[in-house]
Coordinates of C-alpha atoms and ligand atoms in Angstrom, one line a residue:
M1 CA 118.2 100.4 105.9
S2 CA 119.8 98.4 103.1
A3 CA 117.8 97.8 100.0
D4 CA 118.0 94.0 100.4
S5 CA 116.1 94.1 103.7
K6 CA 113.0 95.4 101.9
S7 CA 110.2 92.7 101.9
F8 CA 108.3 91.8 98.8
Y9 CA 105.0 93.3 99.9
L10 CA 101.8 92.1 98.2
T11 CA 98.2 93.0 99.0
T12 CA 94.8 91.8 98.0
P13 CA 91.9 94.2 98.0
I14 CA 90.1 94.3 101.3
Y15 CA 86.7 92.7 100.8
Y16 CA 83.4 94.2 101.7
V17 CA 81.7 92.3 104.5
N18 CA 78.2 92.7 103.0
D19 CA 78.4 89.0 102.2
A20 CA 80.5 85.8 102.5
P21 CA 83.4 85.1 100.2
H22 CA 82.6 83.6 96.8
I23 CA 84.9 82.1 94.1
G24 CA 85.5 85.6 92.6
T25 CA 87.0 87.0 95.8
A26 CA 88.7 83.7 96.5
Y27 CA 90.4 84.0 93.0
T28 CA 92.2 87.2 94.0
T29 CA 93.2 85.8 97.4
V30 CA 94.5 82.5 96.0
A31 CA 96.5 84.4 93.3
G32 CA 98.1 86.5 96.0
D33 CA 98.8 83.4 98.1
V34 CA 100.4 81.6 95.2
L35 CA 102.6 84.6 94.2
T36 CA 103.8 85.2 97.8
R37 CA 104.5 81.5 98.4
W38 CA 106.5 81.6 95.1
H39 CA 108.5 84.6 96.3
R40 CA 109.1 83.0 99.6
Q41 CA 110.5 80.0 97.8
R42 CA 112.8 82.3 95.9
G43 CA 114.3 83.0 99.3
E44 CA 112.9 86.5 99.6
S45 CA 111.4 88.1 102.7
V46 CA 107.7 88.5 102.0
W47 CA 104.8 90.4 103.6
F48 CA 101.3 89.3 102.4
L49 CA 98.3 91.4 103.5
T50 CA 94.6 90.8 103.1
G51 CA 91.6 92.0 105.1
T52 CA 88.1 93.4 105.1
D53 CA 86.5 96.7 104.2
E54 CA 83.9 97.3 106.8
H55 CA 82.6 100.9 106.6
G56 CA 80.2 102.7 104.2
Q57 CA 76.7 102.4 103.1
K58 CA 76.9 99.0 101.5
V59 CA 78.0 97.2 104.7
L60 CA 75.7 99.3 106.8
S61 CA 72.7 98.4 104.8
A62 CA 73.6 94.7 104.9
A63 CA 73.8 94.9 108.7
Q64 CA 70.5 96.8 108.8
S65 CA 68.7 94.3 106.6
N66 CA 69.9 91.5 108.9
G67 CA 68.7 93.5 112.0
V68 CA 72.2 93.6 113.5
A69 CA 74.4 96.6 114.6
P70 CA 77.1 97.1 112.0
Q71 CA 80.1 96.4 114.2
E72 CA 78.5 93.1 115.4
W73 CA 77.6 92.2 111.8
C74 CA 81.2 92.8 110.7
D75 CA 82.7 90.8 113.6
R76 CA 80.4 88.0 112.8
L77 CA 81.2 87.9 109.1
V78 CA 84.9 88.2 109.6
E79 CA 85.2 85.5 112.3
E80 CA 82.6 83.1 111.0
S81 CA 83.1 83.5 107.3
W82 CA 86.1 85.4 105.9
K83 CA 88.8 84.1 108.1
P84 CA 87.7 80.5 108.1
V85 CA 87.3 80.4 104.3
W86 CA 90.9 81.7 103.9
K87 CA 92.1 79.1 106.4
D88 CA 90.3 76.4 104.5
L89 CA 91.9 77.5 101.2
N90 CA 95.3 77.4 102.9
I91 CA 96.0 81.1 102.5
A92 CA 99.2 82.0 104.4
N93 CA 98.7 85.8 104.9
D94 CA 101.0 87.5 107.3
D95 CA 98.4 90.0 108.5
F96 CA 94.7 90.6 108.2
I97 CA 93.5 94.2 108.5
R98 CA 90.0 95.2 109.4
T99 CA 89.1 98.9 108.7
T100 CA 87.2 99.1 112.0
E101 CA 90.4 98.4 114.0
P102 CA 91.8 101.3 116.0
R103 CA 95.3 100.8 114.4
H104 CA 93.7 101.6 111.0
M105 CA 91.2 104.3 112.1
E106 CA 93.8 106.3 114.0
R107 CA 96.3 106.3 111.2
V108 CA 93.6 107.3 108.7
Q109 CA 92.7 110.3 110.8
R110 CA 96.3 111.3 111.2
F111 CA 96.9 111.0 107.4
L112 CA 93.8 113.1 106.7
T113 CA 94.9 115.8 109.1
G114 CA 98.3 115.8 107.3
L115 CA 96.7 116.3 103.9
K116 CA 94.5 119.1 105.3
D117 CA 97.5 120.9 106.8
A118 CA 99.3 120.6 103.5
G119 CA 96.4 122.4 101.8
Y120 CA 94.9 119.5 99.8
I121 CA 91.5 119.3 101.5
Y122 CA 88.8 121.9 101.1
S123 CA 85.1 122.1 101.8
G124 CA 82.6 122.1 98.9
K125 CA 79.3 120.8 97.7
Y126 CA 78.9 117.5 95.9
E127 CA 75.9 117.0 93.7
G128 CA 75.5 114.0 91.5
P129 CA 74.9 110.3 91.2
Y130 CA 76.3 107.7 93.6
C131 CA 76.2 103.9 93.3
I132 CA 76.1 102.1 96.7
G133 CA 77.0 98.8 95.1
C134 CA 80.3 100.3 93.8
E135 CA 80.5 102.9 96.7
E136 CA 81.4 105.3 93.9
F137 CA 80.5 108.7 92.7
K138 CA 79.5 108.2 89.1
L139 CA 80.2 110.0 85.8
P140 CA 77.6 110.2 83.0
A141 CA 79.6 107.6 81.0
D142 CA 79.3 105.1 83.9
L143 CA 75.5 105.1 83.7
D144 CA 72.9 103.5 81.4
E145 CA 69.5 105.2 81.8
G146 CA 70.2 106.2 85.3
R147 CA 71.5 102.8 86.3
C148 CA 75.0 101.8 87.3
K149 CA 76.6 99.8 84.4
V150 CA 78.4 97.5 86.8
H151 CA 75.4 96.6 89.1
G152 CA 72.5 97.4 86.9
T153 CA 70.9 99.1 89.9
P154 CA 69.6 102.7 90.0
V155 CA 72.0 105.3 91.4
E156 CA 71.2 107.8 94.3
I157 CA 71.4 111.5 93.6
L158 CA 73.5 113.0 96.4
S159 CA 73.6 116.6 97.3
E160 CA 75.8 117.3 100.3
E161 CA 78.3 119.7 101.8
N162 CA 81.5 117.6 101.9
W163 CA 85.2 117.7 102.3
F164 CA 87.0 117.5 99.0
F165 CA 90.5 116.2 98.0
K166 CA 92.4 118.1 95.3
L167 CA 92.6 115.0 93.1
S168 CA 92.7 117.0 89.9
A169 CA 96.0 118.7 90.9
F170 CA 97.8 115.4 90.6
V171 CA 96.7 114.3 87.2
P172 CA 99.7 115.5 85.2
Q173 CA 102.1 113.9 87.7
I174 CA 100.2 110.6 87.6
L175 CA 100.2 110.6 83.8
Q176 CA 103.9 111.2 83.8
H177 CA 104.4 108.4 86.3
Y178 CA 102.8 105.9 83.9
K179 CA 104.9 107.2 81.1
D180 CA 108.1 106.7 83.1
H181 CA 107.0 103.5 84.7
P182 CA 104.6 101.5 82.5
E183 CA 105.1 98.5 84.7
A184 CA 103.3 100.4 87.5
C185 CA 99.9 99.5 86.0
E186 CA 99.4 96.2 84.3
P187 CA 98.3 94.5 82.0
A188 CA 98.8 97.1 79.2
S189 CA 95.0 97.2 78.5
A190 CA 94.4 98.3 82.1
R191 CA 97.1 101.0 81.8
N192 CA 95.6 102.3 78.6
E193 CA 92.2 102.5 80.2
V194 CA 93.6 104.5 83.1
V195 CA 95.6 106.8 80.9
S196 CA 92.6 107.7 78.8
F197 CA 90.5 108.2 81.9
L198 CA 93.2 110.6 83.2
E199 CA 93.4 112.4 79.9
S200 CA 89.6 112.8 79.8
G201 CA 89.8 115.2 82.8
V202 CA 89.4 114.2 86.4
E203 CA 87.6 116.2 89.0
D204 CA 88.3 116.6 92.7
L205 CA 87.0 113.9 94.9
S206 CA 84.4 114.2 97.7
I207 CA 86.0 112.4 100.6
S208 CA 83.4 112.6 103.3
R209 CA 79.8 111.9 103.9
S210 CA 77.3 113.4 106.4
T211 CA 74.1 111.4 105.9
F212 CA 75.1 108.3 107.9
D213 CA 77.7 107.7 110.5
W214 CA 79.2 104.2 109.8
G215 CA 82.7 105.3 109.1
I216 CA 85.8 107.0 110.4
P217 CA 85.0 110.5 111.8
V218 CA 86.7 113.3 110.0
P219 CA 89.0 114.5 112.8
W220 CA 88.2 118.3 112.5
D221 CA 84.5 117.8 111.6
T222 CA 83.1 114.8 113.4
K223 CA 79.6 115.2 111.8
Q224 CA 81.2 113.8 108.7
V225 CA 82.7 110.3 108.1
V226 CA 85.5 109.6 105.7
Y227 CA 84.4 108.3 102.3
V228 CA 84.7 104.5 102.4
W229 CA 87.2 104.3 99.5
F230 CA 89.5 106.9 100.9
D231 CA 89.4 105.0 104.2
A232 CA 89.8 101.6 102.5
L233 CA 92.8 102.4 100.2
L234 CA 94.8 103.6 103.1
N235 CA 94.7 100.0 104.6
Y236 CA 97.7 99.1 102.5
A237 CA 99.8 101.6 104.4
T238 CA 98.1 101.7 107.8
A239 CA 98.6 98.0 108.2
V240 CA 102.3 98.4 108.0
G241 CA 102.7 101.5 110.3
L242 CA 101.9 104.5 108.1
G243 CA 102.9 107.8 109.8
D244 CA 104.2 106.2 113.0
E245 CA 106.8 108.1 115.0
A246 CA 110.3 107.7 113.7
G247 CA 112.1 104.8 115.4
S248 CA 108.9 103.1 116.6
D249 CA 108.1 99.5 115.6
G250 CA 105.5 100.8 113.2
A251 CA 107.9 103.2 111.5
Q252 CA 110.4 100.4 111.1
K253 CA 107.9 98.1 109.6
F254 CA 106.9 100.8 107.2
L255 CA 110.5 101.1 106.1
R256 CA 110.8 97.4 105.5
T257 CA 107.6 97.1 103.5
W258 CA 106.6 100.3 101.8
P259 CA 106.1 100.8 98.9
A260 CA 104.0 97.8 98.1
D261 CA 105.4 95.7 95.3
V262 CA 102.1 94.5 94.0
H263 CA 98.5 95.6 94.7
L264 CA 96.3 92.8 93.2
V265 CA 92.9 94.1 92.2
G266 CA 90.0 93.1 90.0
K267 CA 89.5 95.3 86.9
D268 CA 86.3 96.9 88.4
I269 CA 88.4 98.6 91.1
L270 CA 91.3 99.6 88.9
R271 CA 90.6 103.4 88.8
F272 CA 90.6 103.7 92.6
H273 CA 94.0 102.0 92.7
A274 CA 95.6 103.6 89.7
V275 CA 94.2 107.1 90.0
I276 CA 93.0 108.0 93.5
W277 CA 95.5 106.0 95.5
P278 CA 98.6 107.4 93.8
A279 CA 97.3 110.9 94.1
M280 CA 96.8 110.4 97.9
L281 CA 100.3 109.1 98.2
M282 CA 101.7 112.0 96.2
A283 CA 99.9 114.5 98.4
A284 CA 101.6 112.9 101.4
N285 CA 105.0 112.7 99.7
L286 CA 105.1 108.9 99.9
P287 CA 106.5 106.5 97.3
L288 CA 104.0 105.0 94.9
P289 CA 103.3 101.2 94.7
K290 CA 105.5 99.5 92.2
K291 CA 102.7 97.7 90.5
V292 CA 98.9 97.6 90.4
F293 CA 97.8 94.5 88.5
A294 CA 94.2 94.3 87.4
H295 CA 92.9 90.7 86.8
G296 CA 89.7 89.8 85.0
W297 CA 86.4 88.5 86.3
L298 CA 85.2 85.0 86.9
L299 CA 81.9 84.8 85.0
V300 CA 79.1 82.4 85.7
G301 CA 76.7 82.0 82.9
G302 CA 78.5 84.9 81.1
E303 CA 78.0 87.3 83.9
K304 CA 80.1 88.6 86.8
M305 CA 79.0 87.0 90.0
S306 CA 77.2 89.4 92.4
K307 CA 74.9 89.4 95.3
S308 CA 72.2 91.2 93.3
K309 CA 72.3 88.6 90.5
A310 CA 72.2 85.7 93.0
N311 CA 74.7 83.7 90.9
K312 CA 77.4 83.4 93.6
I313 CA 79.3 80.2 94.0
A314 CA 80.9 79.6 97.4
P315 CA 84.4 78.1 97.3
S316 CA 83.2 75.1 99.4
E317 CA 80.8 74.1 96.6
I318 CA 83.9 73.4 94.5
T319 CA 86.4 72.3 97.1
D320 CA 83.9 69.7 98.6
H321 CA 84.0 68.0 95.2
F322 CA 87.5 68.7 93.8
G323 CA 89.6 69.4 97.0
V324 CA 91.3 72.6 98.0
D325 CA 94.4 72.2 95.9
A326 CA 92.5 71.5 92.6
F327 CA 90.6 74.7 93.3
R328 CA 93.8 76.7 93.8
Y329 CA 95.2 75.2 90.6
Y330 CA 92.3 75.4 88.3
F331 CA 91.5 79.1 88.0
L332 CA 95.1 80.2 87.6
R333 CA 95.8 77.4 85.1
A334 CA 92.7 77.8 83.0
I335 CA 92.3 81.6 82.7
P336 CA 95.0 84.1 81.6
F337 CA 95.3 86.4 84.6
G338 CA 94.1 89.8 83.3
S339 CA 91.3 88.3 81.1
D340 CA 87.8 87.3 82.1
G341 CA 87.0 83.6 82.2
S342 CA 83.9 81.5 82.6
F343 CA 83.8 78.8 85.3
S344 CA 82.5 75.5 84.1
W345 CA 82.2 72.2 86.0
E346 CA 83.0 70.3 82.8
D347 CA 86.2 72.0 82.1
M348 CA 87.3 71.7 85.7
S349 CA 86.5 68.0 85.8
A350 CA 88.4 67.4 82.6
R351 CA 91.5 69.2 83.8
Y352 CA 91.3 67.6 87.2
T353 CA 91.3 64.1 85.6
S354 CA 93.9 64.7 82.9
E355 CA 96.4 67.0 84.4
L356 CA 96.1 66.4 88.2
A357 CA 94.9 62.8 88.6
N358 CA 96.5 61.3 85.5
D359 CA 99.6 63.3 84.7
F360 CA 100.7 64.2 88.2
G361 CA 99.0 62.0 90.7
N362 CA 99.4 58.7 88.8
L363 CA 103.0 59.4 88.0
A364 CA 103.7 59.8 91.7
S365 CA 101.8 56.6 92.8
R366 CA 103.3 54.5 90.0
L367 CA 106.8 55.6 91.0
I368 CA 106.3 54.9 94.7
A369 CA 104.8 51.5 93.9
M370 CA 107.7 50.6 91.6
I371 CA 110.3 51.7 94.1
E372 CA 108.6 49.6 96.8
K373 CA 108.4 46.6 94.5
Y374 CA 111.7 46.7 92.8
C375 CA 114.0 48.5 95.3
D376 CA 112.7 47.5 98.7
G377 CA 111.2 51.0 99.1
L378 CA 114.6 52.7 99.0
I379 CA 115.6 55.5 96.6
P380 CA 118.2 53.9 94.3
A381 CA 121.7 55.3 93.5
V382 CA 121.8 58.8 92.1
A383 CA 121.5 58.9 88.3
Y384 CA 121.4 61.5 85.7
D385 CA 119.4 62.0 82.5
E386 CA 120.5 64.9 80.4
T387 CA 117.2 65.3 78.5
L388 CA 115.1 65.3 81.7
S389 CA 117.5 67.6 83.5
N390 CA 117.5 70.1 80.6
A391 CA 113.8 70.0 80.4
L392 CA 113.6 70.7 84.2
S393 CA 116.0 73.7 84.0
L394 CA 113.9 75.2 81.2
A395 CA 110.6 74.5 83.0
A396 CA 111.9 76.1 86.2
S397 CA 113.3 79.2 84.6
T398 CA 110.2 79.7 82.4
A399 CA 107.9 79.2 85.4
D400 CA 109.9 81.6 87.5
S401 CA 110.0 84.4 85.0
A402 CA 106.3 84.0 84.1
I403 CA 105.0 83.7 87.7
V404 CA 106.9 86.7 89.0
A405 CA 105.4 88.6 86.1
L406 CA 101.9 87.4 87.2
D407 CA 101.5 85.2 84.2
F408 CA 100.4 82.3 86.2
Q409 CA 99.0 80.3 83.3
T410 CA 102.3 80.3 81.4
G411 CA 104.2 79.4 84.5
I412 CA 101.9 76.5 85.4
N413 CA 101.9 75.3 81.8
A414 CA 105.7 75.1 81.9
I415 CA 105.6 72.9 85.0
I416 CA 102.8 70.7 83.7
D417 CA 104.7 70.3 80.4
F418 CA 107.6 69.0 82.3
C419 CA 105.3 66.6 84.1
K420 CA 104.1 65.3 80.8
R421 CA 107.7 65.0 79.7
V422 CA 108.5 62.8 82.7
N423 CA 105.4 60.6 81.9
G424 CA 106.8 60.2 78.4
Y425 CA 110.2 59.2 79.8
V426 CA 108.6 56.5 82.0
T427 CA 106.5 55.2 79.0
E428 CA 109.6 55.1 76.8
Q429 CA 111.8 53.4 79.3
Q430 CA 109.2 50.9 80.4
P431 CA 110.7 50.1 83.9
W432 CA 108.2 47.3 84.4
V433 CA 109.7 45.5 81.3
L434 CA 113.3 46.2 82.5
A435 CA 112.3 44.6 85.9
K436 CA 111.7 41.3 84.2
D437 CA 115.4 40.6 83.7
P438 CA 117.9 41.0 86.6
A439 CA 120.6 41.9 84.1
N440 CA 118.8 45.3 83.7
V441 CA 119.0 46.3 87.4
V442 CA 121.3 49.2 86.8
E443 CA 119.2 50.5 84.0
L444 CA 116.0 50.0 86.0
E445 CA 117.3 51.8 89.0
K446 CA 118.5 54.7 86.8
V447 CA 115.0 55.1 85.4
L448 CA 113.4 55.0 88.8
Y449 CA 115.9 57.4 90.3
N450 CA 115.4 59.9 87.5
T451 CA 111.7 59.7 87.8
A452 CA 111.9 60.2 91.6
D453 CA 114.1 63.2 91.3
A454 CA 111.8 64.7 88.7
L455 CA 109.0 64.3 91.1
R456 CA 111.0 65.9 93.8
A457 CA 111.3 69.0 91.5
L458 CA 107.6 68.9 90.5
A459 CA 106.7 68.9 94.2
V460 CA 108.8 71.9 94.9
L461 CA 107.6 73.8 91.8
L462 CA 103.9 73.0 92.5
H463 CA 104.1 73.7 96.2
P464 CA 103.1 77.4 96.0
I465 CA 100.1 76.4 94.0
M466 CA 99.1 73.1 95.8
P467 CA 100.7 73.2 99.2
A468 CA 98.9 70.3 100.8
T469 CA 99.2 67.7 98.0
T470 CA 102.8 68.4 97.4
E471 CA 103.5 68.1 101.1
I472 CA 102.0 64.5 100.9
L473 CA 104.3 63.7 97.9
W474 CA 107.3 65.2 99.7
E475 CA 106.6 62.9 102.7
S476 CA 106.2 59.9 100.4
L477 CA 109.6 60.6 98.8
G478 CA 111.1 60.6 102.3
A479 CA 112.4 64.1 101.4
N480 CA 111.4 65.7 104.7
E481 CA 114.1 63.8 106.6
T482 CA 116.8 64.2 103.9
L483 CA 116.1 67.6 102.3
G484 CA 114.1 69.4 105.0
E485 CA 110.7 71.1 104.7
I486 CA 109.3 71.5 101.2
S487 CA 108.5 75.2 101.8
K488 CA 112.2 75.9 102.4
Q489 CA 113.2 74.4 99.0
L490 CA 114.4 77.2 96.7
I491 CA 113.1 77.7 93.2
G492 CA 116.6 78.8 92.1
D493 CA 118.0 75.4 93.2
V494 CA 115.2 73.2 92.0
G495 CA 116.9 72.4 88.7
R496 CA 120.0 70.9 90.3
W497 CA 119.6 67.3 89.4
G498 CA 120.2 64.5 91.8
Q499 CA 119.1 66.0 95.1
L500 CA 117.2 63.0 96.5
P501 CA 119.8 61.0 98.3
K502 CA 120.2 57.3 97.8
G503 CA 118.7 55.1 100.4
S504 CA 115.8 57.3 101.6
K505 CA 112.7 55.4 102.4
V506 CA 109.7 56.0 100.3
T507 CA 106.2 55.3 101.6
K508 CA 102.8 55.1 99.9
G509 CA 100.9 58.2 101.0
A510 CA 97.3 59.2 100.5
V511 CA 96.1 59.3 96.8
L512 CA 97.0 62.8 95.7
F513 CA 93.9 63.3 93.5
P514 CA 91.2 60.7 94.1
R515 CA 88.9 59.7 91.2
L516 CA 86.0 62.1 91.1
E517 CA 83.3 59.5 90.9
E518 CA 84.5 58.0 94.1
K519 CA 84.4 61.3 95.8
A520 CA 80.9 62.1 94.6
E521 CA 79.4 59.0 96.1
Ligands
LIG601 N1 86.1 96.8 99.2 C1 86.5 97.0 97.9 C2 88.0 97.0 97.7 C3 88.7 97.9 98.5 S1 90.4 97.7 98.3 C4 91.1 99.1 99.0 C5 85.8 96.0 97.0 N2 85.4 94.9 97.6 S2 84.7 93.6 96.9 O1 84.5 92.7 97.9 O2 83.5 94.1 96.2 O3 85.6 93.1 95.8 C6 86.9 92.8 96.1 C7 87.7 92.2 94.9 O4 87.0 91.0 94.5 C8 87.8 93.1 93.7 O5 89.1 93.0 93.3 C9 86.9 92.4 92.7 O6 87.3 92.6 91.4 C10 87.0 91.0 93.1 N3 85.9 90.2 92.6 C11 84.6 90.3 93.0 N4 83.9 89.5 92.1 C12 84.7 88.9 91.2 C13 84.5 88.0 90.2 N5 83.3 87.6 89.8 N6 85.6 87.6 89.5 C14 86.9 88.0 89.9 N7 87.1 88.9 90.9 C15 86.0 89.4 91.5 O7 85.7 96.2 95.8

């Protein structure tokens, strides 16, 4: 296999199906979608995986309290809730893995058998606190008066004969890995936290449970089921053919995708991904993911959203009012990825109006209206403006380097700054004044062309973030016929000025970002 045939492989966490998606889980998934769309528009081959985490006590108890068998509960939530919400949010994942699928369960069992044969699994007794909300064995520092610090709920005291994984044996190697590859765990604050956790001494991990049976049976001891996190982490590899026979489709897929380029996770699940997961892979002699990136939490009223706090906001509550693209845009634009951020209707309304409706939407509708009025609806002769063209090149390269480094906010800012620059150009040039005197026709057409080509570039750069709206603009500019599909436009080529050909027909499309008060009526 040649190195360039490796896909850019990005994963989201797989979500517990104890409940429907909320804006916190949608935040991770949208970020993954934007990043993978961006990489596709860099011309790379991409594989984007998301899915659901269906085993364990948390999901089992959600099913039980709804009086439904766990498999039926999971099927219902996945089909009626998770998949439709991702579709509504325009998420273009390549695969969706469910941990109750045979393809996953079989590969987990095979992996576990391999680890046992290699001497990394032994039987022992676990005694200690466990939080069902986190599905995690807790350390004294994780508790506050017997309650989990994340969920605020009391922990269970477990005492069981379990199978253990020799996690502690890998600690020196993992520490060395982060020394050699600091980029493997980001942002730096997350890496520091992981390193001090590793340095504080890590114990072996109980990887099976015997008190309930909603899980993958341990192959050599079917009275036990695999611990839900051990099962869940493996999804990233089982979904792309982990351990399949050499030469099979699965094995080839694995060669093309593994190791993952980015595991996107929320900061609450960092340790699983940056400590346990690398140890599991090391034990199986598999390459480690290139990066685990921990983003912050969306807070509502200063607190992380959770089922127990009943402060969850469904994505539709926001998209019904602002539209899907504004939702996709807002969180990545407003909150530095990696930091916590509070959601507020006021801030979202303000940005919607100033950045999306005024700076971007109005620019597009004014330009189309002026080309219709002054140029019979046809793109005028190709023109060039050095200042705009330089500003575009800078915006495109800043956005590209920021977004591939998962700094969405800086990337989007660069694009929006360019949009503001184009608005400034139109205000300075005053095409509506030029249009009053036929002697200015060349100058007028030049201004309109430059604005149109700038909008062509804005549509391409904003496409990964707002796919549907930019598609409407692309159609309006007549670019589908002349330049081809918007999703096929390359980021690396976006700065080449003058791509819109003379004579293409522009058409007035739907308003890109309708005024909010009209929508609320
Ligand atoms: N099932 C595990 C993940 C297994 S991955 C091998 C899990 N599921 S979860 O549904 O509880 O959370 C999934 C992701 O959503 C986590 O990355 C978590 O950080 C993220 N979020 C949940 N609430 C969130 C916010 N309020 N804000 C931002 N992200 C949030 O953990």
